[in-house]
Amino acid sequence: MKELVLYIAQSLDGYIARKDQSIDWLLEYDDPTVSERYNQFIKQIDTIIMGYSTYRQLIEELSVDNWPYNDLNVFVLTHRPLENPYGVNFVHGDIVDIVEESKRVAQKNIWLVGGASIIEQSYKNGLIDRYYITIIPSLLGDGIKLFDHLNDTKKLKQINTYRMKDCIEIEYINA
């Protein structure tokens, strides 16, 4: 069965971005083992869901003038009317409906990229099936938390731990 998979990196103190939404600190870790893990992961994906801020970070910071997801079905949740230079599906709607439709048509798993608001909505609606959290050995001290406004406790089961050069990736499923 196709799963909605959260695959994301966070600082050791739990942040996925600085307060200004910058992810410049991630770029300091050019670790080939992290790239290798990512390449293994992306082979299991044919659909991506992300928010506008994450999309903007991608095209303005991480992959300027080089759209990395040409062969994938990409949904960007936004209220903004945007030009579509990469064949991206800009959608406005309920995350539950978008995930359910994605699961209906996807042939492989669906990558929930971010940002924090979409991750939180997906979590609160019980949509996330699998979590891959890469811990980056940086302490930011402040910023945007991966999980900041949760109002309940959810037990997860650890499936795997992958040790890389400086980073650790932990894989969880719902318990």
CSV table of C-alpha atoms in Angstrom, one decimal:
chain,number,residue,atom,x,y,z
A,1,MET,CA,0.0,0.0,0.0
A,2,LYS,CA,1.2,3.5,-0.8
A,3,GLU,CA,2.3,5.5,2.2
A,4,LEU,CA,2.6,9.2,3.1
A,5,VAL,CA,6.2,9.5,4.2
A,6,LEU,CA,7.7,12.4,6.1
A,7,TYR,CA,11.4,12.6,5.0
A,8,ILE,CA,13.1,15.6,6.6
A,9,ALA,CA,16.2,16.9,8.4
A,10,GLN,CA,16.2,18.7,11.6
A,11,SER,CA,18.8,20.3,13.9
A,12,LEU,CA,19.8,18.4,17.0
A,13,ASP,CA,17.6,20.8,19.0
A,14,GLY,CA,14.5,20.1,16.7
A,15,TYR,CA,14.4,22.9,14.2
A,16,ILE,CA,13.8,22.5,10.4
A,17,ALA,CA,14.6,26.1,9.6
A,18,ARG,CA,15.7,29.4,11.0
A,19,LYS,CA,13.1,32.0,12.1
A,20,ASP,CA,13.4,33.7,8.7
A,21,GLN,CA,12.7,30.3,7.1
A,22,SER,CA,16.4,30.0,5.9
A,23,ILE,CA,17.9,26.5,5.7
A,24,ASP,CA,21.4,27.7,5.0
A,25,TRP,CA,22.7,25.6,7.9
A,26,LEU,CA,21.7,22.4,6.0
A,27,LEU,CA,24.0,23.3,3.2
A,28,GLU,CA,27.0,23.1,5.5
A,29,TYR,CA,26.7,19.3,5.6
A,30,ASP,CA,27.9,18.0,2.2
A,31,ASP,CA,28.0,14.4,3.4
A,32,PRO,CA,28.0,11.8,0.6
A,33,THR,CA,26.4,9.2,2.9
A,34,VAL,CA,23.4,11.6,3.3
A,35,SER,CA,23.1,11.9,-0.4
A,36,GLU,CA,23.3,8.2,-0.8
A,37,ARG,CA,20.4,7.7,1.7
A,38,TYR,CA,18.4,10.3,-0.2
A,39,ASN,CA,19.0,8.6,-3.5
A,40,GLN,CA,17.7,5.3,-2.0
A,41,PHE,CA,14.7,7.1,-0.6
A,42,ILE,CA,13.7,9.0,-3.7
A,43,LYS,CA,13.5,5.7,-5.8
A,44,GLN,CA,10.5,4.8,-3.6
A,45,ILE,CA,8.6,8.0,-4.4
A,46,ASP,CA,6.5,9.2,-7.4
A,47,THR,CA,4.5,12.0,-5.7
A,48,ILE,CA,5.6,15.0,-3.6
A,49,ILE,CA,3.5,17.2,-1.4
A,50,MET,CA,4.9,20.5,-0.1
A,51,GLY,CA,3.8,24.0,0.9
A,52,TYR,CA,4.6,27.2,-0.8
A,53,SER,CA,7.5,28.3,1.5
A,54,THR,CA,9.2,24.9,0.9
A,55,TYR,CA,8.7,25.3,-2.8
A,56,ARG,CA,10.2,28.8,-2.7
A,57,GLN,CA,13.2,27.6,-0.7
A,58,LEU,CA,13.8,24.9,-3.3
A,59,ILE,CA,13.7,27.2,-6.3
A,60,GLU,CA,15.5,30.2,-4.6
A,61,GLU,CA,18.1,28.5,-2.3
A,62,LEU,CA,18.6,24.8,-2.9
A,63,SER,CA,18.1,24.2,-6.5
A,64,VAL,CA,18.1,27.5,-8.4
A,65,ASP,CA,17.4,27.1,-12.1
A,66,ASN,CA,17.5,23.3,-11.8
A,67,TRP,CA,14.2,21.7,-10.9
A,68,PRO,CA,15.1,18.3,-9.4
A,69,TYR,CA,11.7,16.6,-9.6
A,70,ASN,CA,10.9,16.5,-13.3
A,71,ASP,CA,9.9,12.9,-13.2
A,72,LEU,CA,7.7,13.2,-10.2
A,73,ASN,CA,4.1,14.4,-9.6
A,74,VAL,CA,4.5,17.5,-7.4
A,75,PHE,CA,1.7,19.2,-5.5
A,76,VAL,CA,2.4,22.6,-3.9
A,77,LEU,CA,-0.3,23.8,-1.4
A,78,THR,CA,-0.8,27.5,-1.8
A,79,HIS,CA,-3.4,30.3,-2.0
A,80,ARG,CA,-1.3,32.2,-4.4
A,81,PRO,CA,-1.9,32.2,-8.2
A,82,LEU,CA,1.5,31.2,-9.6
A,83,GLU,CA,3.2,30.7,-12.9
A,84,ASN,CA,4.1,27.1,-13.5
A,85,PRO,CA,7.5,26.7,-15.1
A,86,TYR,CA,8.1,23.2,-13.9
A,87,GLY,CA,4.8,21.4,-14.4
A,88,VAL,CA,4.0,21.7,-10.7
A,89,ASN,CA,0.4,21.2,-9.5
A,90,PHE,CA,-0.4,24.3,-7.4
A,91,VAL,CA,-3.4,23.3,-5.3
A,92,HIS,CA,-5.6,24.9,-2.7
A,93,GLY,CA,-7.6,22.6,-0.5
A,94,ASP,CA,-7.8,20.4,2.5
A,95,ILE,CA,-4.6,18.3,3.1
A,96,VAL,CA,-6.8,15.2,3.8
A,97,ASP,CA,-8.4,15.4,0.4
A,98,ILE,CA,-5.0,16.1,-1.3
A,99,VAL,CA,-3.3,13.1,0.4
A,100,GLU,CA,-6.3,10.8,-0.2
A,101,GLU,CA,-6.3,11.7,-3.9
A,102,SER,CA,-2.5,11.3,-4.1
A,103,LYS,CA,-2.7,7.8,-2.6
A,104,ARG,CA,-5.4,6.9,-5.0
A,105,VAL,CA,-3.4,7.7,-8.1
A,106,ALA,CA,0.2,7.3,-7.0
A,107,GLN,CA,2.1,4.1,-8.0
A,108,LYS,CA,4.7,4.6,-5.3
A,109,ASN,CA,4.9,6.3,-1.9
A,110,ILE,CA,4.2,10.0,-1.4
A,111,TRP,CA,6.8,12.3,0.1
A,112,LEU,CA,5.6,14.9,2.5
A,113,VAL,CA,8.4,17.4,2.2
A,114,GLY,CA,7.2,20.2,4.4
A,115,GLY,CA,6.9,22.9,5.7
A,116,ALA,CA,6.0,22.8,9.3
A,117,SER,CA,2.3,23.8,8.9
A,118,ILE,CA,1.6,21.1,6.4
A,119,ILE,CA,3.4,18.5,8.5
A,120,GLU,CA,1.4,19.5,11.5
A,121,GLN,CA,-1.9,19.3,9.6
A,122,SER,CA,-0.9,15.9,8.3
A,123,TYR,CA,0.1,14.7,11.7
A,124,LYS,CA,-3.1,16.0,13.4
A,125,ASN,CA,-5.2,14.2,10.7
A,126,GLY,CA,-3.4,10.9,11.2
A,127,LEU,CA,-2.1,11.0,7.6
A,128,ILE,CA,1.6,10.3,8.1
A,129,ASP,CA,2.4,6.6,7.7
A,130,ARG,CA,6.2,6.6,8.0
A,131,TYR,CA,8.8,9.1,9.4
A,132,TYR,CA,12.4,9.5,8.3
A,133,ILE,CA,14.0,12.1,10.5
A,134,THR,CA,17.7,13.0,9.8
A,135,ILE,CA,19.4,14.6,12.8
A,136,ILE,CA,21.9,17.2,11.7
A,137,PRO,CA,24.6,17.9,14.3
A,138,SER,CA,23.8,21.7,14.6
A,139,LEU,CA,22.2,23.6,17.4
A,140,LEU,CA,20.2,26.5,16.1
A,141,GLY,CA,18.7,27.7,19.4
A,142,ASP,CA,15.6,29.1,17.7
A,143,GLY,CA,13.6,28.8,14.5
A,144,ILE,CA,10.8,26.7,13.1
A,145,LYS,CA,10.3,23.5,15.0
A,146,LEU,CA,9.5,20.2,13.3
A,147,PHE,CA,6.7,19.5,15.7
A,148,ASP,CA,5.6,22.6,17.6
A,149,HIS,CA,1.9,22.7,18.2
A,150,LEU,CA,0.9,19.1,18.9
A,151,ASN,CA,-1.9,18.6,21.3
A,152,ASP,CA,-1.6,14.9,21.9
A,153,THR,CA,0.9,12.2,22.4
A,154,LYS,CA,1.6,9.7,19.6
A,155,LYS,CA,3.6,6.6,20.1
A,156,LEU,CA,5.9,5.6,17.2
A,157,LYS,CA,7.9,2.4,16.6
A,158,GLN,CA,11.5,2.7,15.5
A,159,ILE,CA,12.2,0.5,12.4
A,160,ASN,CA,15.8,1.5,11.5
A,161,THR,CA,18.6,3.8,12.3
A,162,TYR,CA,21.1,4.8,9.7
A,163,ARG,CA,24.4,6.2,10.8
A,164,MET,CA,26.1,8.4,8.4
A,165,LYS,CA,29.3,10.4,8.6
A,166,ASP,CA,28.1,13.1,11.0
A,167,CYS,CA,24.3,12.6,10.8
A,168,ILE,CA,21.8,10.0,11.9
A,169,GLU,CA,18.6,9.1,10.2
A,170,ILE,CA,15.9,7.4,12.2
A,171,GLU,CA,13.0,5.6,10.6
A,172,TYR,CA,9.6,5.3,12.5
A,173,ILE,CA,6.2,4.0,11.8
A,174,ASN,CA,3.0,4.4,13.8
A,175,ALA,CA,2.9,2.1,16.8
